[in-house]
Short mmCIF file of C-alpha atoms in Angstrom, two decimals:
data_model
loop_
_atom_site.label_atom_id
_atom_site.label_comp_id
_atom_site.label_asym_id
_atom_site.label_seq_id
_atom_site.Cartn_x
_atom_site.Cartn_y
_atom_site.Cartn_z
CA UNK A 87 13.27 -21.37 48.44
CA UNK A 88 17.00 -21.18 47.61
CA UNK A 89 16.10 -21.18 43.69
CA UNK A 90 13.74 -18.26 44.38
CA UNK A 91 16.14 -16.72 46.40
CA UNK A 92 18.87 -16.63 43.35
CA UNK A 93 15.77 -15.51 40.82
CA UNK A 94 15.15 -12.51 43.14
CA UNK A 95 18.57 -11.62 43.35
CA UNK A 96 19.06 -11.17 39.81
CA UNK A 97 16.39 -9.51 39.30
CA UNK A 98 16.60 -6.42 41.82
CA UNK A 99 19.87 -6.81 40.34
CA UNK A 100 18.54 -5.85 36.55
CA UNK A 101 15.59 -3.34 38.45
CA UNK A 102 18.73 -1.46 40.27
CA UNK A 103 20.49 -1.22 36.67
CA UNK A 104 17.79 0.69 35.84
CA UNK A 105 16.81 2.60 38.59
CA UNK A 106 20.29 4.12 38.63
CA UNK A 107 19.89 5.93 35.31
CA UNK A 108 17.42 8.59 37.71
CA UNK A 109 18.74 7.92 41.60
CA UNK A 110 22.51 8.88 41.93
CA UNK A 111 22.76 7.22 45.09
CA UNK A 112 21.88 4.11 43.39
CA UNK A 113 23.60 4.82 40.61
CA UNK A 114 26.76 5.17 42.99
CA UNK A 115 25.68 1.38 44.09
CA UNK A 116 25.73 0.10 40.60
CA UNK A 117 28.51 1.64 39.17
CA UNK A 118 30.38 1.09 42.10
CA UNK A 119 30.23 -2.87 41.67
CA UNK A 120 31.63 -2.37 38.07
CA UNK A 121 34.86 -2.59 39.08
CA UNK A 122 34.96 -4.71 42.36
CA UNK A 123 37.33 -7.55 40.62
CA UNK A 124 39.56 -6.29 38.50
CA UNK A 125 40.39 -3.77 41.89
CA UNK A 126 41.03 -7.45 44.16
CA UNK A 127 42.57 -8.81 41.21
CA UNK A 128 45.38 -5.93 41.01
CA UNK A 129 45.35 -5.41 44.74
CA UNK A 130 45.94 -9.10 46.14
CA UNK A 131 48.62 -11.57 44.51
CA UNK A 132 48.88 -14.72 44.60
CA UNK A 133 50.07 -16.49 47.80
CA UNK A 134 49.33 -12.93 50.04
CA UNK A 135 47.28 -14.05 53.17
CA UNK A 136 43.93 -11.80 54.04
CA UNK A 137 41.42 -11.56 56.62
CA UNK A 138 38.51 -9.74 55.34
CA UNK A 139 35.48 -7.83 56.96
CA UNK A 140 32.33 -6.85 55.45
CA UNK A 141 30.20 -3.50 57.15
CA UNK A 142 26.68 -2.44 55.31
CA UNK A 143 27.25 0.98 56.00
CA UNK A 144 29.54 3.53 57.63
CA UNK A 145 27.50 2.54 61.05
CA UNK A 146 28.89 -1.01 60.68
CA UNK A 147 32.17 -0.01 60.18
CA UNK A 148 32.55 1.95 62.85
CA UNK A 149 31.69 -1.10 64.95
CA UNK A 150 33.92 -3.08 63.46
CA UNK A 151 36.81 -0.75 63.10
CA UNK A 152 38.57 -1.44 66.71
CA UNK A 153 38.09 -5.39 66.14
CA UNK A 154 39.77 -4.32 62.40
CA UNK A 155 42.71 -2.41 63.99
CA UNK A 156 43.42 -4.64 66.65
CA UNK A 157 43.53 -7.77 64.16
CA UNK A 158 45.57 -5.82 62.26
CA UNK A 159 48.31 -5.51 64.73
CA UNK A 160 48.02 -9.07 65.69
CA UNK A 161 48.43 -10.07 62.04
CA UNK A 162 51.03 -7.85 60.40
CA UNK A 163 51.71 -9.67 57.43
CA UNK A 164 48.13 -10.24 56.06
CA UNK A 165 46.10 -7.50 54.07
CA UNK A 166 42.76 -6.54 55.30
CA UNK A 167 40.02 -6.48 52.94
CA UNK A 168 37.05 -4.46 53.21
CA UNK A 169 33.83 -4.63 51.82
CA UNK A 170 30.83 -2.59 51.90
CA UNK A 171 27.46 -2.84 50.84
CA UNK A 172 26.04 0.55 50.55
CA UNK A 173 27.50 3.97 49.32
CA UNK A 174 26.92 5.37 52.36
CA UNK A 175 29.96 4.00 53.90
CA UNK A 176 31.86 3.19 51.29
CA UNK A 177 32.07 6.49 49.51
CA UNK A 178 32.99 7.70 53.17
CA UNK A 179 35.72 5.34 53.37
CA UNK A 180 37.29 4.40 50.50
CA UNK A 181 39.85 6.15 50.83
CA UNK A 182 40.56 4.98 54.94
CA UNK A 183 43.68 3.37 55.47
CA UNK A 184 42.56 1.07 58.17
CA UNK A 185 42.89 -1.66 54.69
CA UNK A 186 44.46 -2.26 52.33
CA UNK A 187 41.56 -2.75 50.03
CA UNK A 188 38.27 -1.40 50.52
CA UNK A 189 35.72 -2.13 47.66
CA UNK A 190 31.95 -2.70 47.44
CA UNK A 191 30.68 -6.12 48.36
CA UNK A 192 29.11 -7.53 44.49
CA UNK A 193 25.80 -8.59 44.62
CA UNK A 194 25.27 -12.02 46.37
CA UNK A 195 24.97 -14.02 42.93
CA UNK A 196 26.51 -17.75 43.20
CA UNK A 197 28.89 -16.73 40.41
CA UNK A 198 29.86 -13.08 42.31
CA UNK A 199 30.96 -15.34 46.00
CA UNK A 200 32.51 -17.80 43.84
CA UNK A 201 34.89 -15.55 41.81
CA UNK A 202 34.96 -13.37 45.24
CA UNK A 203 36.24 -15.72 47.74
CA UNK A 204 38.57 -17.68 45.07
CA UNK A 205 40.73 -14.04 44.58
CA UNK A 206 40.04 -12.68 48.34
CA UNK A 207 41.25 -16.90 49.55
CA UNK A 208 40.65 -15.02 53.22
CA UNK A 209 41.60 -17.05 56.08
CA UNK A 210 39.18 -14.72 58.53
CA UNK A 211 36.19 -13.30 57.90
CA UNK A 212 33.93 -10.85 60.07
CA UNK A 213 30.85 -9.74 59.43
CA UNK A 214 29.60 -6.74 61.70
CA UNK A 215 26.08 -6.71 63.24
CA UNK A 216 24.41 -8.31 60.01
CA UNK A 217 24.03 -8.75 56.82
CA UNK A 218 24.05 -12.03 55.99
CA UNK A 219 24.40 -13.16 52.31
CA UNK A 220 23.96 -16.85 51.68
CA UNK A 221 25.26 -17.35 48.41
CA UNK A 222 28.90 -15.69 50.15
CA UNK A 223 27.96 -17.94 53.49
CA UNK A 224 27.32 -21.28 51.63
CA UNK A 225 30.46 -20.63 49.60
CA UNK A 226 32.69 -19.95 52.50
CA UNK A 227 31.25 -22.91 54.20
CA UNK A 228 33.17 -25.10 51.29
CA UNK A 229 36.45 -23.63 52.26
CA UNK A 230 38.64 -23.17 55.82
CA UNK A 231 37.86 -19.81 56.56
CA UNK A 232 36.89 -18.70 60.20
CA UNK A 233 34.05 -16.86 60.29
CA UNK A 234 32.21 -14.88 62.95
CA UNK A 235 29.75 -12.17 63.36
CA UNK A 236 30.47 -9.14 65.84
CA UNK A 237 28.18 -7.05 67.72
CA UNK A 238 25.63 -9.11 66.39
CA UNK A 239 22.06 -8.26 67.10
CA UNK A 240 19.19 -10.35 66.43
CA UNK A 241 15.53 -10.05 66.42
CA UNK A 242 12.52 -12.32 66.65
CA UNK A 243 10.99 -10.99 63.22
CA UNK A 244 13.79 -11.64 61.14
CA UNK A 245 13.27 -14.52 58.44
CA UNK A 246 15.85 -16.79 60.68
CA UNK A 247 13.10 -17.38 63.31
CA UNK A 248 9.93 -18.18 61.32
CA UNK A 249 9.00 -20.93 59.56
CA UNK A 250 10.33 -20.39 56.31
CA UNK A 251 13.42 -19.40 57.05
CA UNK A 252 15.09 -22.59 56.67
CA UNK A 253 17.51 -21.99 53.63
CA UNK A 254 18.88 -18.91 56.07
CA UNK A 255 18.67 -20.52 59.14
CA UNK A 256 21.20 -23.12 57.17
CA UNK A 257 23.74 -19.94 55.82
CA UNK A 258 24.20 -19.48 59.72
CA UNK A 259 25.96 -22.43 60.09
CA UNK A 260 28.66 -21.17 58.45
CA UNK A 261 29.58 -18.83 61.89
CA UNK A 262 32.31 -20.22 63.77
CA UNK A 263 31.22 -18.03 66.81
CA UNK A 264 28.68 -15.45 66.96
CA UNK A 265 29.59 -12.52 68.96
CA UNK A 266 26.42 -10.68 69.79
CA UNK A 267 25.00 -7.44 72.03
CA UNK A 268 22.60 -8.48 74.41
CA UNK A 269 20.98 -11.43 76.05
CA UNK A 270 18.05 -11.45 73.84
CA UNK A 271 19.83 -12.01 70.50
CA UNK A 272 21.65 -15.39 72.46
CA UNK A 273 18.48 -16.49 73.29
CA UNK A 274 16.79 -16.28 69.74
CA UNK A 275 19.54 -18.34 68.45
CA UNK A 276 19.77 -20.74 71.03
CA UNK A 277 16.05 -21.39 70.21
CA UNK A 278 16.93 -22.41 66.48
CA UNK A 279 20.36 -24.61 67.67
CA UNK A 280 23.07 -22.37 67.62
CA UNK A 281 25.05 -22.22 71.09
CA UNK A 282 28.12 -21.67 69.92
CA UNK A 283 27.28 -17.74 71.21
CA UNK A 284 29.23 -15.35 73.59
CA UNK A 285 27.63 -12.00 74.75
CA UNK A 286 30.19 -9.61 74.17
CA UNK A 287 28.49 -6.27 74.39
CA UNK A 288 28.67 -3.40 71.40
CA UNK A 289 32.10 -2.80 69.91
CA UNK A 290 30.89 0.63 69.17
CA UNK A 291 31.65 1.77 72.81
CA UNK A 292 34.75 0.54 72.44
CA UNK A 293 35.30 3.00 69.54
CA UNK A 294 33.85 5.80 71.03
CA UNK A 295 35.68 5.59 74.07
CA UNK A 296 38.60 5.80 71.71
CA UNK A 297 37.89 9.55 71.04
CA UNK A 298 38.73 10.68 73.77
CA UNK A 299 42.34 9.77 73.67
CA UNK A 300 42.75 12.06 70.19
CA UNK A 301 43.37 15.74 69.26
CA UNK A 302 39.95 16.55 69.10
CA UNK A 303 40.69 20.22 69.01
CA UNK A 304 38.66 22.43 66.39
CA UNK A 305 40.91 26.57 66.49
CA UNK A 306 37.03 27.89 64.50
CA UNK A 307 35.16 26.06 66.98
CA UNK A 308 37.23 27.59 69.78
CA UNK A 309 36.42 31.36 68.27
CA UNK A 310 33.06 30.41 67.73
CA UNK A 311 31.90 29.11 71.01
CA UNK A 312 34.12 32.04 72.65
CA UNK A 313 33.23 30.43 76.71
CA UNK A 314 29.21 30.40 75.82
CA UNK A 315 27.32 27.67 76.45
CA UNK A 316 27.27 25.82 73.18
CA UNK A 317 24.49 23.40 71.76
CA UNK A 318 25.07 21.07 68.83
CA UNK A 319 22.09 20.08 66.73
CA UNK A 320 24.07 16.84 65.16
CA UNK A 321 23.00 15.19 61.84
CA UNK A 322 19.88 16.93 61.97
CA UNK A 323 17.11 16.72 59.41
CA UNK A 324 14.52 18.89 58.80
CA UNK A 325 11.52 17.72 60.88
CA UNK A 326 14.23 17.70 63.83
CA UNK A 327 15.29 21.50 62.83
CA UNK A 328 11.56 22.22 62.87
CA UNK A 329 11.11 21.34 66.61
CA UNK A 330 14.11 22.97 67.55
CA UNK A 331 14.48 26.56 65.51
CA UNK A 332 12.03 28.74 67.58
CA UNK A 333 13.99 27.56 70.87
CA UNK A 334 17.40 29.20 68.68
CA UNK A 335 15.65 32.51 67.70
CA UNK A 336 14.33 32.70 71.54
CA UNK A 337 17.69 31.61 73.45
CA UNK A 338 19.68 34.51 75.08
CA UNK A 339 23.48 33.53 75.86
CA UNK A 340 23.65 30.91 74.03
CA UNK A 341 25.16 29.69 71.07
CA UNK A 342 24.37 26.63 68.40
CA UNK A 343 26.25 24.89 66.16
CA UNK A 344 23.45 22.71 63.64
CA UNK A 345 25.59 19.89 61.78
CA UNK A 346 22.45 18.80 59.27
CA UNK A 347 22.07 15.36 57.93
CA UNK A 348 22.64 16.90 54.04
CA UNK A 349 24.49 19.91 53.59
CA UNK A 350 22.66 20.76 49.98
CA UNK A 351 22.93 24.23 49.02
CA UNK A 352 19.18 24.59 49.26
CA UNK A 353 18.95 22.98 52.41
CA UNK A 354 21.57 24.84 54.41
CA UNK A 355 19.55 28.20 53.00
CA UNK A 356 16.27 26.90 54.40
CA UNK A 357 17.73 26.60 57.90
CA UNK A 358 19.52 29.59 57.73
CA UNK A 359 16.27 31.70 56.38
CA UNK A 360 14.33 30.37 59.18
CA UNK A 361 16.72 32.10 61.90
CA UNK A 362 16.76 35.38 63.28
CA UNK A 363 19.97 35.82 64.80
CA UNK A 364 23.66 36.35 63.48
CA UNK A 365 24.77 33.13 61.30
CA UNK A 366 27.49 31.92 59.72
CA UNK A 367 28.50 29.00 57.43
CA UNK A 368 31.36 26.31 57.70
CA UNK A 369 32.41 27.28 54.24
CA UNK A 370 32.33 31.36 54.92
CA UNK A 371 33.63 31.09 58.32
CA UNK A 372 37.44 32.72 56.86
CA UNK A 373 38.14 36.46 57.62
CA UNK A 374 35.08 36.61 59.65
CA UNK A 375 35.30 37.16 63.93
CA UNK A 376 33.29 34.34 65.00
CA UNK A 377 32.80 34.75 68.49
CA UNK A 378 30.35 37.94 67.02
CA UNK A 379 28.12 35.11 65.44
CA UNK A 380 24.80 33.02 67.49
CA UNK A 381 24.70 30.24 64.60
CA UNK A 382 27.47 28.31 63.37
CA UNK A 383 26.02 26.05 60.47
CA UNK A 384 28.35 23.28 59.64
CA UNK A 385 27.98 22.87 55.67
CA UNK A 386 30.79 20.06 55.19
CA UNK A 387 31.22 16.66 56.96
CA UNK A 388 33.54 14.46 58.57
CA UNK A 389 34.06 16.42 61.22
CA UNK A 390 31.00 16.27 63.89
CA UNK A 391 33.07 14.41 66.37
CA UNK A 392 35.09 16.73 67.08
CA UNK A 393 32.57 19.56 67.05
CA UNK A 394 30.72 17.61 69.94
CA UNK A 395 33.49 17.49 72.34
CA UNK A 396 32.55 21.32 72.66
CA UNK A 397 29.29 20.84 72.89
CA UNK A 398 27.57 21.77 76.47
CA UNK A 399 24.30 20.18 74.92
CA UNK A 400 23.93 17.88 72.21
CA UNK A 401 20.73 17.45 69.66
CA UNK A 402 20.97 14.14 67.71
CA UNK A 403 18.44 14.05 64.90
CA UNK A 404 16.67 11.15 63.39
CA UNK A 405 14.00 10.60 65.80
CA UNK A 406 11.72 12.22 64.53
CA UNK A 407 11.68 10.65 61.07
CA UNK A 408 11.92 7.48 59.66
CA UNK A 409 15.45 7.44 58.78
CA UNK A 410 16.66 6.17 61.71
CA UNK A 411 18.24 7.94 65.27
CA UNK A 412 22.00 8.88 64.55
CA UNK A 413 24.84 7.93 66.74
CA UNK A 414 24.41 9.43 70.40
CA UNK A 415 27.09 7.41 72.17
CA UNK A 416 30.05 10.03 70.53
CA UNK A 417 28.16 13.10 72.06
CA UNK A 418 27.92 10.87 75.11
CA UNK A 419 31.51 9.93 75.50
CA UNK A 420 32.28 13.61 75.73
CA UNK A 421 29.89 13.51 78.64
CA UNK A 422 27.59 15.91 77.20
CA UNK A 423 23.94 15.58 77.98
CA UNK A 424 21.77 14.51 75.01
CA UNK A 425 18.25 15.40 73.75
CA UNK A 426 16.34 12.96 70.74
CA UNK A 427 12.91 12.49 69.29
CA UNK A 428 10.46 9.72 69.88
CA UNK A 429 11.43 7.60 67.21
CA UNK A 430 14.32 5.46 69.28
CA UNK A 431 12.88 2.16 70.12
CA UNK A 432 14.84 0.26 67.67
CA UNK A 433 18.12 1.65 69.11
CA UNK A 434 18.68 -0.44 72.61
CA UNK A 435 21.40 2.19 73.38
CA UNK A 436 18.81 5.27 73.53
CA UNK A 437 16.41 3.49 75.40
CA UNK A 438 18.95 2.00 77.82
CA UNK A 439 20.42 6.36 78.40
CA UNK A 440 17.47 7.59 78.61
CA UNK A 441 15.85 4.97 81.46
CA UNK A 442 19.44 6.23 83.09
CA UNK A 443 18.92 9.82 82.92
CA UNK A 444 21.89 10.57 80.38
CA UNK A 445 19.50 11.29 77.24
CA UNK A 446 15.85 13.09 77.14
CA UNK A 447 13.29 11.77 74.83
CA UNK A 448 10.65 14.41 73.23
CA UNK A 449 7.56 14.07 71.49
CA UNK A 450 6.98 17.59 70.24
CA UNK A 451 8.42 21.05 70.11
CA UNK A 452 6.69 21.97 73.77
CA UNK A 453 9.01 19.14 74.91
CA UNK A 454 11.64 19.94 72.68
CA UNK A 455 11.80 23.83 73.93
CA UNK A 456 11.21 22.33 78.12
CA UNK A 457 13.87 19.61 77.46
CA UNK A 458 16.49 22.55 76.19
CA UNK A 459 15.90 25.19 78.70
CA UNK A 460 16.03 22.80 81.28
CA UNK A 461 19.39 21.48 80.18
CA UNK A 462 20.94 25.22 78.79
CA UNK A 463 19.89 27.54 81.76
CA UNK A 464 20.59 24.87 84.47
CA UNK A 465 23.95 23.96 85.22
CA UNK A 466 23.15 21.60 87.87
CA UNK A 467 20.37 19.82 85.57
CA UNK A 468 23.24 19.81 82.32
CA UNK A 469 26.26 18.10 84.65
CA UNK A 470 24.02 15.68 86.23
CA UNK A 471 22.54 14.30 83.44
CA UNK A 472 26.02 14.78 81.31
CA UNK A 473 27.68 12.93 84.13
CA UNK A 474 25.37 9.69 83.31
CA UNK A 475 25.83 9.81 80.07
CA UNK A 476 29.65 9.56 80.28
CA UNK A 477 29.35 6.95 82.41
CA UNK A 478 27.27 5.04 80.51
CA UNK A 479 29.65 4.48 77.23
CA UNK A 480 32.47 4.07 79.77
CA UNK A 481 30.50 1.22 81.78
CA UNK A 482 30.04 -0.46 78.53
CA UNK A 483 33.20 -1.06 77.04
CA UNK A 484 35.22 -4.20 76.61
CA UNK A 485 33.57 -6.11 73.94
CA UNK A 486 36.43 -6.27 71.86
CA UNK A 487 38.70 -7.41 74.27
CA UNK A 488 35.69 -10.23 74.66
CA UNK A 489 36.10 -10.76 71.02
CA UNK A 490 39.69 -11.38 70.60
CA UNK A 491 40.02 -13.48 73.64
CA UNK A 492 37.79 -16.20 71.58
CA UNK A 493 38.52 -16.25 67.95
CA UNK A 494 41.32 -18.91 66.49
#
């Protein structure tokens, strides 16, 4: 199974070569790797001590970022690698300073962990939530490396817990410690003959919580909003901005800020063409009195965070595609009441909110137009239900002080 394992890897490694010639995100994933060694080779010397984490995406990393920075601190005098796997975080991030070197994670070839792990030499290693590579396991097995998984999260379908899953089920061993979410995931590895497991919780409310001690203060935002209840439509797509559009061109003193998912030129026209009130890009906001304006869109990124702390209501989008739900605990450390689509089940932190109150699931624009008048024209309805959401990232925290407390 190994042997097939290695075959398949080269291949999609040959199939992506190719595919990148017409798919620019994958060409960003190819060319990417290109470079990957002769960047450790300049960046680390010979005799510097590292600890390195690996994230697949910019998710990932944002759970592992407070277990990066606090590590950091406790270990001044080593470099921090980090590694990513897709282009989504890393072409976020590359530039971060929370490392000292931030690259792409090479394709898990025997030959790429060998020549990885002999320039890297780490003497930590933590992998966030998953991804787990055997080649890079098996190799770091061979050498005296710590290595742990954080806010882990397992489930019963993955390869690790059927029958086949033997050669994988062996890469685990490699874990000093698994630090995972919930109950469930200790149980499902328990069952297989790993106990060397500690429920920690989710480092990402750890980071969230974090937010709230910064300068999130946005001067356009302030205009904008001008003291009107404000609702943010974050990293929307566009079946979430078709549920939610006639509810804008209805809504009387009210504004919206919509932060889509892709900020195309052709996209951010299509949203804007389908409303009827005054609106106003990101990028022409300059010269312009924006407290006159009903729609903000937000045509850039990196800045959504702060846009929710003035948010009276928050939209998250993804739930009503396949994509995947986008983050709702940073809306909810703000203690603004959230809305989502149905599509949440995978994401134990949306179920969890809404079963408390702080988050309302819909199914359809009815819902969607009910769910927002509810929470926009009652102020009792929007603090109550704000109130539990805040409360819910707060009750969570600590898993990284769980984490630190019981690594070497």
């Amino acid at each position: 199974m190994f042997f097939l394992y290695n075959v398949l890897i080269i291949i999609a490694k040959w199939v992506l070569s190719l595919v990148a010639f017409f798919i620019p995100k994958i060409r960003l994933f190819v060319n990417g790797r290109k470079t990957v060694f002769s960047t450790l080779q300049e960046k680390i010397q010979q005799g510097d001590k590292t600890i390195w984490f690996h994230a697949a995406s910019l998710g990932e990393y944002e759970q592992g970022l407070p277990v990066m920075e606090k590590v950091r601190a406790m270990h001044p005098g080593h470099k921090i690698v980090l590694t990513f796997f897709s282009p989504s975080g890393y072409e976020v991030r590359k530039n971060a300073t929370t490392a000292d070197v931030i690259v792409y994670l090479p394709m898990d070839t025997l030959a790429n962990a060998k020549k990885f792990l002999s320039i890297v030499k780490p003497e930590k290693v933590f992998f966030v939530k998953y991804e787990f590579w055997p080649n890079y396991l098996n190799e770091l097995k061979k050498t005296d490396a710590k290595v742990y998984l954080i806010s882990g999260f397992f489930r019963k379908d993955q390869v690790f817990f059927k029958w086949y899953g033997g050669f994988y089920r062996k890469a685990l061993k490699t874990f000093n410690h698994f630090f995972v979410q919930y109950e469930s995931s200790k149980v499902l590895l328990q069952g297989i003959g790993f106990n060397n497991v500690t429920i920690s919780g989710d480092t990402r409310y750890d980071r969230v919580s974090e937010i709230l001690e910064r300068d999130n203060s946005l001067t356009f935002i302030e205009e904008f909003k001008n003291d009107t209840t404000t609702v943010v439509f974050g990293s929307s797509w566009p079946k979430d901005e078709a549920m939610f559009v006639d509810f804008i061109n209805t809504a009387v003193n009210t504004k919206f800020i919509i932060a889509p998912h892709t900020t195309g030129e052709d996209h951010i026209n299509d949203i804007k063409n389908s409303l009827t009130g005054k609106v106003v890009l990101f990028s022409e906001k300059e010269g312009k009195n924006l407290a006159e304006y009903d729609v903000l869109i937000i045509n850039t990124v990196g800045i959504l965070t702060k846009i929710y702390s003035y948010a009276d209501v928050a939209y998250v989008g993804g739930g009503f595609g396949t994509a995947g739900l986008h983050n709702i605990l940073e809306p909810a450390a703000f203690g603004v009441p959230i809305i989502i689509g149905p599509n949440h089940q995978k994401f134990p932190e949306a179920v969890a909110l809404v079963n408390m109150g702080g988050c309302i699931a819909v199914k359809n624009k009815e819902e969607m137009n009910n769910a927002l008048s509810s929470l926009v024209y009652n102020d009792d309805v929007r603090y109550e239900t704000g109130h539990v959401a805040g409360t819910f990232v707060s009750m969570n925290r600590g898993a990284v002080n769980v984490i630190l407390k019981n690594i070497d």
